[in-house]
């Protein structure tokens, strides 16, 4: 009888120890899944009056959706960098992209999201499209590629989403393009 009691106590202790170890393993797996996951979310609802750009009232909801997409990719809240409205200057956006480029390692996952106005500008190379930053600068495809190309060389997955259109000033730009 004593033998069964000792065995039962022993089995309970083993079960408790195994549960503890399993819990630690699950926590460690969750932490490992979250490392190597990064996101940069940029959203501009209101531009300065000098930009003559309409407010984009849907941007806050876009950022909520973008955060959900980042989390679905396994990005922890602590690894999500967000720039909103006046924080979303060209300098700040490019600096955050540079930080991403510096820290992304082999096998990481990266999500970059921009919600705001797009624009077209005439340059000596012709018409260039890009997205409009809060300080009324443009980040074009080539500038974005300076950061995303090296990231994509190392990362397992890179998703870049740009929710911007060119309709706000399309008449102005269309007549500008036709005159050149």
mmCIF file of N, CA and C in Angstrom, residues 30-118:
data_model
loop_
_atom_site.group_PDB
_atom_site.id
_atom_site.type_symbol
_atom_site.label_atom_id
_atom_site.label_comp_id
_atom_site.label_asym_id
_atom_site.label_seq_id
_atom_site.Cartn_x
_atom_site.Cartn_y
_atom_site.Cartn_z
ATOM 1 N N UNK A 30 7.227 30.652 -28.541
ATOM 2 C CA UNK A 30 6.546 31.904 -28.865
ATOM 3 C C UNK A 30 7.542 33.049 -28.994
ATOM 4 N N UNK A 31 8.510 33.108 -28.092
ATOM 5 C CA UNK A 31 9.533 34.147 -28.150
ATOM 6 C C UNK A 31 10.365 33.990 -29.413
ATOM 7 N N UNK A 32 10.756 32.771 -29.747
ATOM 8 C CA UNK A 32 11.542 32.544 -30.957
ATOM 9 C C UNK A 32 10.752 32.901 -32.208
ATOM 10 N N UNK A 33 9.455 32.624 -32.199
ATOM 11 C CA UNK A 33 8.630 32.964 -33.360
ATOM 12 C C UNK A 33 8.542 34.470 -33.536
ATOM 13 N N UNK A 34 8.552 35.220 -32.418
ATOM 14 C CA UNK A 34 8.423 36.671 -32.497
ATOM 15 C C UNK A 34 9.731 37.342 -32.899
ATOM 16 N N UNK A 35 10.876 36.728 -32.579
ATOM 17 C CA UNK A 35 12.138 37.333 -32.981
ATOM 18 C C UNK A 35 12.309 37.160 -34.477
ATOM 19 N N UNK A 36 12.967 38.109 -35.073
ATOM 20 C CA UNK A 36 13.138 38.026 -36.517
ATOM 21 C C UNK A 36 11.915 38.467 -37.299
ATOM 22 N N UNK A 37 11.006 39.122 -36.628
ATOM 23 C CA UNK A 37 9.805 39.647 -37.271
ATOM 24 C C UNK A 37 9.767 41.144 -37.015
ATOM 25 N N UNK A 38 9.599 41.927 -38.079
ATOM 26 C CA UNK A 38 9.665 43.381 -37.964
ATOM 27 C C UNK A 38 8.582 44.025 -38.816
ATOM 28 N N UNK A 39 8.084 45.178 -38.362
ATOM 29 C CA UNK A 39 7.101 45.917 -39.161
ATOM 30 C C UNK A 39 7.312 47.416 -38.997
ATOM 31 N N UNK A 40 7.120 48.118 -40.085
ATOM 32 C CA UNK A 40 7.096 49.585 -40.098
ATOM 33 C C UNK A 40 5.770 49.995 -40.705
ATOM 34 N N UNK A 41 4.976 50.722 -39.928
ATOM 35 C CA UNK A 41 3.667 51.191 -40.377
ATOM 36 C C UNK A 41 3.687 52.717 -40.421
ATOM 37 N N UNK A 42 3.325 53.264 -41.563
ATOM 38 C CA UNK A 42 3.315 54.715 -41.747
ATOM 39 C C UNK A 42 1.920 55.125 -42.210
ATOM 40 N N UNK A 43 1.342 56.094 -41.518
ATOM 41 C CA UNK A 43 0.014 56.568 -41.899
ATOM 42 C C UNK A 43 -0.109 58.072 -41.735
ATOM 43 N N UNK A 44 -0.617 58.708 -42.772
ATOM 44 C CA UNK A 44 -0.791 60.170 -42.711
ATOM 45 C C UNK A 44 -2.251 60.494 -43.015
ATOM 46 N N UNK A 45 -2.948 60.972 -41.994
ATOM 47 C CA UNK A 45 -4.350 61.355 -42.121
ATOM 48 C C UNK A 45 -4.468 62.803 -42.574
ATOM 49 N N UNK A 46 -3.696 63.680 -41.907
ATOM 50 C CA UNK A 46 -3.764 65.119 -42.190
ATOM 51 C C UNK A 46 -2.388 65.640 -42.571
ATOM 52 N N UNK A 47 -2.328 66.226 -43.724
ATOM 53 C CA UNK A 47 -1.114 66.887 -44.196
ATOM 54 C C UNK A 47 -1.196 68.356 -43.795
ATOM 55 N N UNK A 48 -0.076 69.060 -43.781
ATOM 56 C CA UNK A 48 -0.137 70.489 -43.457
ATOM 57 C C UNK A 48 -0.947 71.241 -44.512
ATOM 58 N N UNK A 49 -1.538 72.378 -44.148
ATOM 59 C CA UNK A 49 -2.352 73.140 -45.100
ATOM 60 C C UNK A 49 -1.606 73.481 -46.395
ATOM 61 N N UNK A 50 -0.310 73.700 -46.320
ATOM 62 C CA UNK A 50 0.463 74.051 -47.521
ATOM 63 C C UNK A 50 0.467 72.941 -48.568
ATOM 64 N N UNK A 51 0.148 71.715 -48.156
ATOM 65 C CA UNK A 51 0.124 70.593 -49.098
ATOM 66 C C UNK A 51 -1.138 70.582 -49.953
ATOM 67 N N UNK A 52 -2.154 71.324 -49.549
ATOM 68 C CA UNK A 52 -3.441 71.347 -50.260
ATOM 69 C C UNK A 52 -3.967 69.941 -50.514
ATOM 70 N N UNK A 53 -3.788 69.072 -49.548
ATOM 71 C CA UNK A 53 -4.232 67.679 -49.676
ATOM 72 C C UNK A 53 -5.430 67.448 -48.762
ATOM 73 N N UNK A 54 -6.419 66.734 -49.280
ATOM 74 C CA UNK A 54 -7.590 66.440 -48.461
ATOM 75 C C UNK A 54 -7.203 65.463 -47.349
ATOM 76 N N UNK A 55 -7.942 65.532 -46.238
ATOM 77 C CA UNK A 55 -7.725 64.597 -45.139
ATOM 78 C C UNK A 55 -8.136 63.203 -45.577
ATOM 79 N N UNK A 56 -7.390 62.230 -45.129
ATOM 80 C CA UNK A 56 -7.681 60.830 -45.428
ATOM 81 C C UNK A 56 -8.201 60.178 -44.150
ATOM 82 N N UNK A 57 -9.506 60.246 -43.965
ATOM 83 C CA UNK A 57 -10.102 59.827 -42.695
ATOM 84 C C UNK A 57 -10.028 58.321 -42.458
ATOM 85 N N UNK A 58 -9.757 57.555 -43.480
ATOM 86 C CA UNK A 58 -9.667 56.102 -43.323
ATOM 87 C C UNK A 58 -8.319 55.606 -42.844
ATOM 88 N N UNK A 59 -7.311 56.472 -42.802
ATOM 89 C CA UNK A 59 -5.954 56.042 -42.442
ATOM 90 C C UNK A 59 -5.883 55.397 -41.052
ATOM 91 N N UNK A 60 -6.531 55.947 -40.022
ATOM 92 C CA UNK A 60 -6.459 55.268 -38.718
ATOM 93 C C UNK A 60 -6.962 53.816 -38.777
ATOM 94 N N UNK A 61 -8.016 53.578 -39.538
ATOM 95 C CA UNK A 61 -8.506 52.206 -39.696
ATOM 96 C C UNK A 61 -7.523 51.368 -40.505
ATOM 97 N N UNK A 62 -6.883 51.986 -41.503
ATOM 98 C CA UNK A 62 -5.862 51.285 -42.282
ATOM 99 C C UNK A 62 -4.731 50.817 -41.375
ATOM 100 N N UNK A 63 -4.314 51.671 -40.447
ATOM 101 C CA UNK A 63 -3.221 51.314 -39.539
ATOM 102 C C UNK A 63 -3.620 50.181 -38.599
ATOM 103 N N UNK A 64 -4.872 50.165 -38.179
ATOM 104 C CA UNK A 64 -5.362 49.052 -37.353
ATOM 105 C C UNK A 64 -5.288 47.757 -38.153
ATOM 106 N N UNK A 65 -5.742 47.810 -39.401
ATOM 107 C CA UNK A 65 -5.682 46.618 -40.265
ATOM 108 C C UNK A 65 -4.239 46.201 -40.534
ATOM 109 N N UNK A 66 -3.366 47.177 -40.765
ATOM 110 C CA UNK A 66 -1.956 46.874 -41.024
ATOM 111 C C UNK A 66 -1.319 46.216 -39.802
ATOM 112 N N UNK A 67 -1.665 46.681 -38.625
ATOM 113 C CA UNK A 67 -1.139 46.065 -37.396
ATOM 114 C C UNK A 67 -1.606 44.613 -37.298
ATOM 115 N N UNK A 68 -2.846 44.360 -37.667
ATOM 116 C CA UNK A 68 -3.364 42.979 -37.657
ATOM 117 C C UNK A 68 -2.595 42.118 -38.658
ATOM 118 N N UNK A 69 -2.284 42.678 -39.825
ATOM 119 C CA UNK A 69 -1.500 41.929 -40.817
ATOM 120 C C UNK A 69 -0.109 41.622 -40.271
ATOM 121 N N UNK A 70 0.504 42.597 -39.626
ATOM 122 C CA UNK A 70 1.835 42.384 -39.044
ATOM 123 C C UNK A 70 1.776 41.283 -37.992
ATOM 124 N N UNK A 71 0.771 41.326 -37.145
ATOM 125 C CA UNK A 71 0.632 40.306 -36.106
ATOM 126 C C UNK A 71 0.397 38.936 -36.721
ATOM 127 N N UNK A 72 -0.345 38.883 -37.841
ATOM 128 C CA UNK A 72 -0.569 37.608 -38.530
ATOM 129 C C UNK A 72 0.740 37.045 -39.096
ATOM 130 N N UNK A 73 1.705 37.932 -39.362
ATOM 131 C CA UNK A 73 3.032 37.500 -39.821
ATOM 132 C C UNK A 73 3.927 37.110 -38.644
ATOM 133 N N UNK A 74 3.389 37.207 -37.432
ATOM 134 C CA UNK A 74 4.162 36.838 -36.250
ATOM 135 C C UNK A 74 4.955 37.971 -35.640
ATOM 136 N N UNK A 75 4.653 39.214 -36.033
ATOM 137 C CA UNK A 75 5.388 40.367 -35.498
ATOM 138 C C UNK A 75 4.805 40.728 -34.135
ATOM 139 N N UNK A 76 5.671 40.777 -33.132
ATOM 140 C CA UNK A 76 5.277 41.168 -31.786
ATOM 141 C C UNK A 76 5.052 42.684 -31.745
ATOM 142 N N UNK A 77 4.177 43.139 -30.849
ATOM 143 C CA UNK A 77 3.913 44.576 -30.716
ATOM 144 C C UNK A 77 5.200 45.381 -30.523
ATOM 145 N N UNK A 78 6.142 44.818 -29.780
ATOM 146 C CA UNK A 78 7.394 45.540 -29.508
ATOM 147 C C UNK A 78 8.264 45.693 -30.757
ATOM 148 N N UNK A 79 7.977 44.940 -31.800
ATOM 149 C CA UNK A 79 8.759 45.004 -33.043
ATOM 150 C C UNK A 79 8.020 45.754 -34.145
ATOM 151 N N UNK A 80 6.904 46.404 -33.780
ATOM 152 C CA UNK A 80 6.148 47.203 -34.747
ATOM 153 C C UNK A 80 6.484 48.673 -34.514
ATOM 154 N N UNK A 81 7.051 49.296 -35.525
ATOM 155 C CA UNK A 81 7.389 50.714 -35.473
ATOM 156 C C UNK A 81 6.322 51.469 -36.250
ATOM 157 N N UNK A 82 5.823 52.545 -35.667
ATOM 158 C CA UNK A 82 4.724 53.277 -36.308
ATOM 159 C C UNK A 82 5.051 54.770 -36.375
ATOM 160 N N UNK A 83 4.822 55.346 -37.543
ATOM 161 C CA UNK A 83 4.951 56.796 -37.732
ATOM 162 C C UNK A 83 3.609 57.320 -38.206
ATOM 163 N N UNK A 84 3.067 58.312 -37.492
ATOM 164 C CA UNK A 84 1.768 58.873 -37.842
ATOM 165 C C UNK A 84 1.886 60.370 -38.078
ATOM 166 N N UNK A 85 1.125 60.840 -39.051
ATOM 167 C CA UNK A 85 0.996 62.267 -39.354
ATOM 168 C C UNK A 85 2.334 62.989 -39.285
ATOM 169 N N UNK A 86 2.496 63.997 -38.409
ATOM 170 C CA UNK A 86 3.697 64.832 -38.416
ATOM 171 C C UNK A 86 4.983 64.058 -38.138
ATOM 172 N N UNK A 87 4.897 62.852 -37.582
ATOM 173 C CA UNK A 87 6.092 62.012 -37.394
ATOM 174 C C UNK A 87 6.575 61.435 -38.722
ATOM 175 N N UNK A 88 5.672 61.369 -39.699
ATOM 176 C CA UNK A 88 5.951 60.683 -40.960
ATOM 177 C C UNK A 88 6.623 61.607 -41.982
ATOM 178 N N UNK A 89 7.743 62.193 -41.582
ATOM 179 C CA UNK A 89 8.521 63.015 -42.511
ATOM 180 C C UNK A 89 9.418 62.098 -43.335
ATOM 181 N N UNK A 90 9.927 62.610 -44.420
ATOM 182 C CA UNK A 90 10.817 61.816 -45.263
ATOM 183 C C UNK A 90 12.030 61.354 -44.466
ATOM 184 N N UNK A 91 12.619 62.259 -43.695
ATOM 185 C CA UNK A 91 13.791 61.922 -42.888
ATOM 186 C C UNK A 91 13.481 60.789 -41.917
ATOM 187 N N UNK A 92 12.352 60.872 -41.207
ATOM 188 C CA UNK A 92 11.990 59.843 -40.233
ATOM 189 C C UNK A 92 11.686 58.504 -40.884
ATOM 190 N N UNK A 93 10.970 58.536 -41.997
ATOM 191 C CA UNK A 93 10.633 57.282 -42.679
ATOM 192 C C UNK A 93 11.907 56.602 -43.178
ATOM 193 N N UNK A 94 12.780 57.364 -43.831
ATOM 194 C CA UNK A 94 14.019 56.768 -44.344
ATOM 195 C C UNK A 94 14.920 56.287 -43.204
ATOM 196 N N UNK A 95 14.906 56.998 -42.075
ATOM 197 C CA UNK A 95 15.698 56.555 -40.919
ATOM 198 C C UNK A 95 15.181 55.230 -40.375
ATOM 199 N N UNK A 96 13.859 55.070 -40.304
ATOM 200 C CA UNK A 96 13.285 53.801 -39.818
ATOM 201 C C UNK A 96 13.568 52.674 -40.811
ATOM 202 N N UNK A 97 13.510 52.978 -42.099
ATOM 203 C CA UNK A 97 13.859 51.963 -43.098
ATOM 204 C C UNK A 97 15.331 51.568 -42.969
ATOM 205 N N UNK A 98 16.191 52.532 -42.688
ATOM 206 C CA UNK A 98 17.618 52.245 -42.495
ATOM 207 C C UNK A 98 17.822 51.361 -41.262
ATOM 208 N N UNK A 99 17.077 51.626 -40.203
ATOM 209 C CA UNK A 99 17.164 50.783 -39.000
ATOM 210 C C UNK A 99 16.744 49.353 -39.317
ATOM 211 N N UNK A 100 15.658 49.214 -40.077
ATOM 212 C CA UNK A 100 15.219 47.876 -40.483
ATOM 213 C C UNK A 100 16.301 47.174 -41.294
ATOM 214 N N UNK A 101 16.834 47.894 -42.262
ATOM 215 C CA UNK A 101 17.874 47.330 -43.126
ATOM 216 C C UNK A 101 19.065 46.840 -42.294
ATOM 217 N N UNK A 102 19.408 47.569 -41.252
ATOM 218 C CA UNK A 102 20.559 47.217 -40.417
ATOM 219 C C UNK A 102 20.300 46.008 -39.519
ATOM 220 N N UNK A 103 19.056 45.815 -39.087
ATOM 221 C CA UNK A 103 18.821 44.745 -38.114
ATOM 222 C C UNK A 103 18.244 43.456 -38.688
ATOM 223 N N UNK A 104 17.757 43.484 -39.913
ATOM 224 C CA UNK A 104 17.160 42.276 -40.475
ATOM 225 C C UNK A 104 18.245 41.235 -40.749
ATOM 226 N N UNK A 105 17.973 40.026 -40.294
ATOM 227 C CA UNK A 105 18.906 38.918 -40.456
ATOM 228 C C UNK A 105 18.330 37.862 -41.403
ATOM 229 N N UNK A 106 19.160 36.924 -41.755
ATOM 230 C CA UNK A 106 18.754 35.804 -42.611
ATOM 231 C C UNK A 106 17.520 35.127 -42.010
ATOM 232 N N UNK A 107 16.496 34.960 -42.827
ATOM 233 C CA UNK A 107 15.297 34.254 -42.393
ATOM 234 C C UNK A 107 14.249 35.099 -41.696
ATOM 235 N N UNK A 108 14.496 36.392 -41.492
ATOM 236 C CA UNK A 108 13.515 37.261 -40.839
ATOM 237 C C UNK A 108 12.314 37.504 -41.758
ATOM 238 N N UNK A 109 11.284 38.074 -41.175
ATOM 239 C CA UNK A 109 10.110 38.508 -41.939
ATOM 240 C C UNK A 109 9.895 39.996 -41.682
ATOM 241 N N UNK A 110 9.573 40.718 -42.754
ATOM 242 C CA UNK A 110 9.440 42.172 -42.658
ATOM 243 C C UNK A 110 8.153 42.608 -43.352
ATOM 244 N N UNK A 111 7.448 43.523 -42.703
ATOM 245 C CA UNK A 111 6.226 44.096 -43.258
ATOM 246 C C UNK A 111 6.359 45.614 -43.210
ATOM 247 N N UNK A 112 6.238 46.256 -44.365
ATOM 248 C CA UNK A 112 6.299 47.713 -44.460
ATOM 249 C C UNK A 112 4.978 48.174 -45.069
ATOM 250 N N UNK A 113 4.339 49.145 -44.414
ATOM 251 C CA UNK A 113 3.021 49.604 -44.860
ATOM 252 C C UNK A 113 2.979 51.133 -44.868
ATOM 253 N N UNK A 114 2.470 51.699 -45.946
ATOM 254 C CA UNK A 114 2.273 53.142 -46.039
ATOM 255 C C UNK A 114 0.841 53.427 -46.448
ATOM 256 N N UNK A 115 0.184 54.321 -45.714
ATOM 257 C CA UNK A 115 -1.147 54.781 -46.069
ATOM 258 C C UNK A 115 -1.134 56.305 -46.054
ATOM 259 N N UNK A 116 -1.376 56.895 -47.207
ATOM 260 C CA UNK A 116 -1.372 58.350 -47.339
ATOM 261 C C UNK A 116 -1.540 58.712 -48.797
ATOM 262 N N UNK A 117 -1.213 59.942 -49.128
ATOM 263 C CA UNK A 117 -1.341 60.401 -50.511
ATOM 264 C C UNK A 117 -0.153 59.948 -51.354
ATOM 265 N N UNK A 118 -0.446 59.592 -52.570
ATOM 266 C CA UNK A 118 0.588 59.368 -53.559
ATOM 267 C C UNK A 118 0.708 60.629 -54.394
#
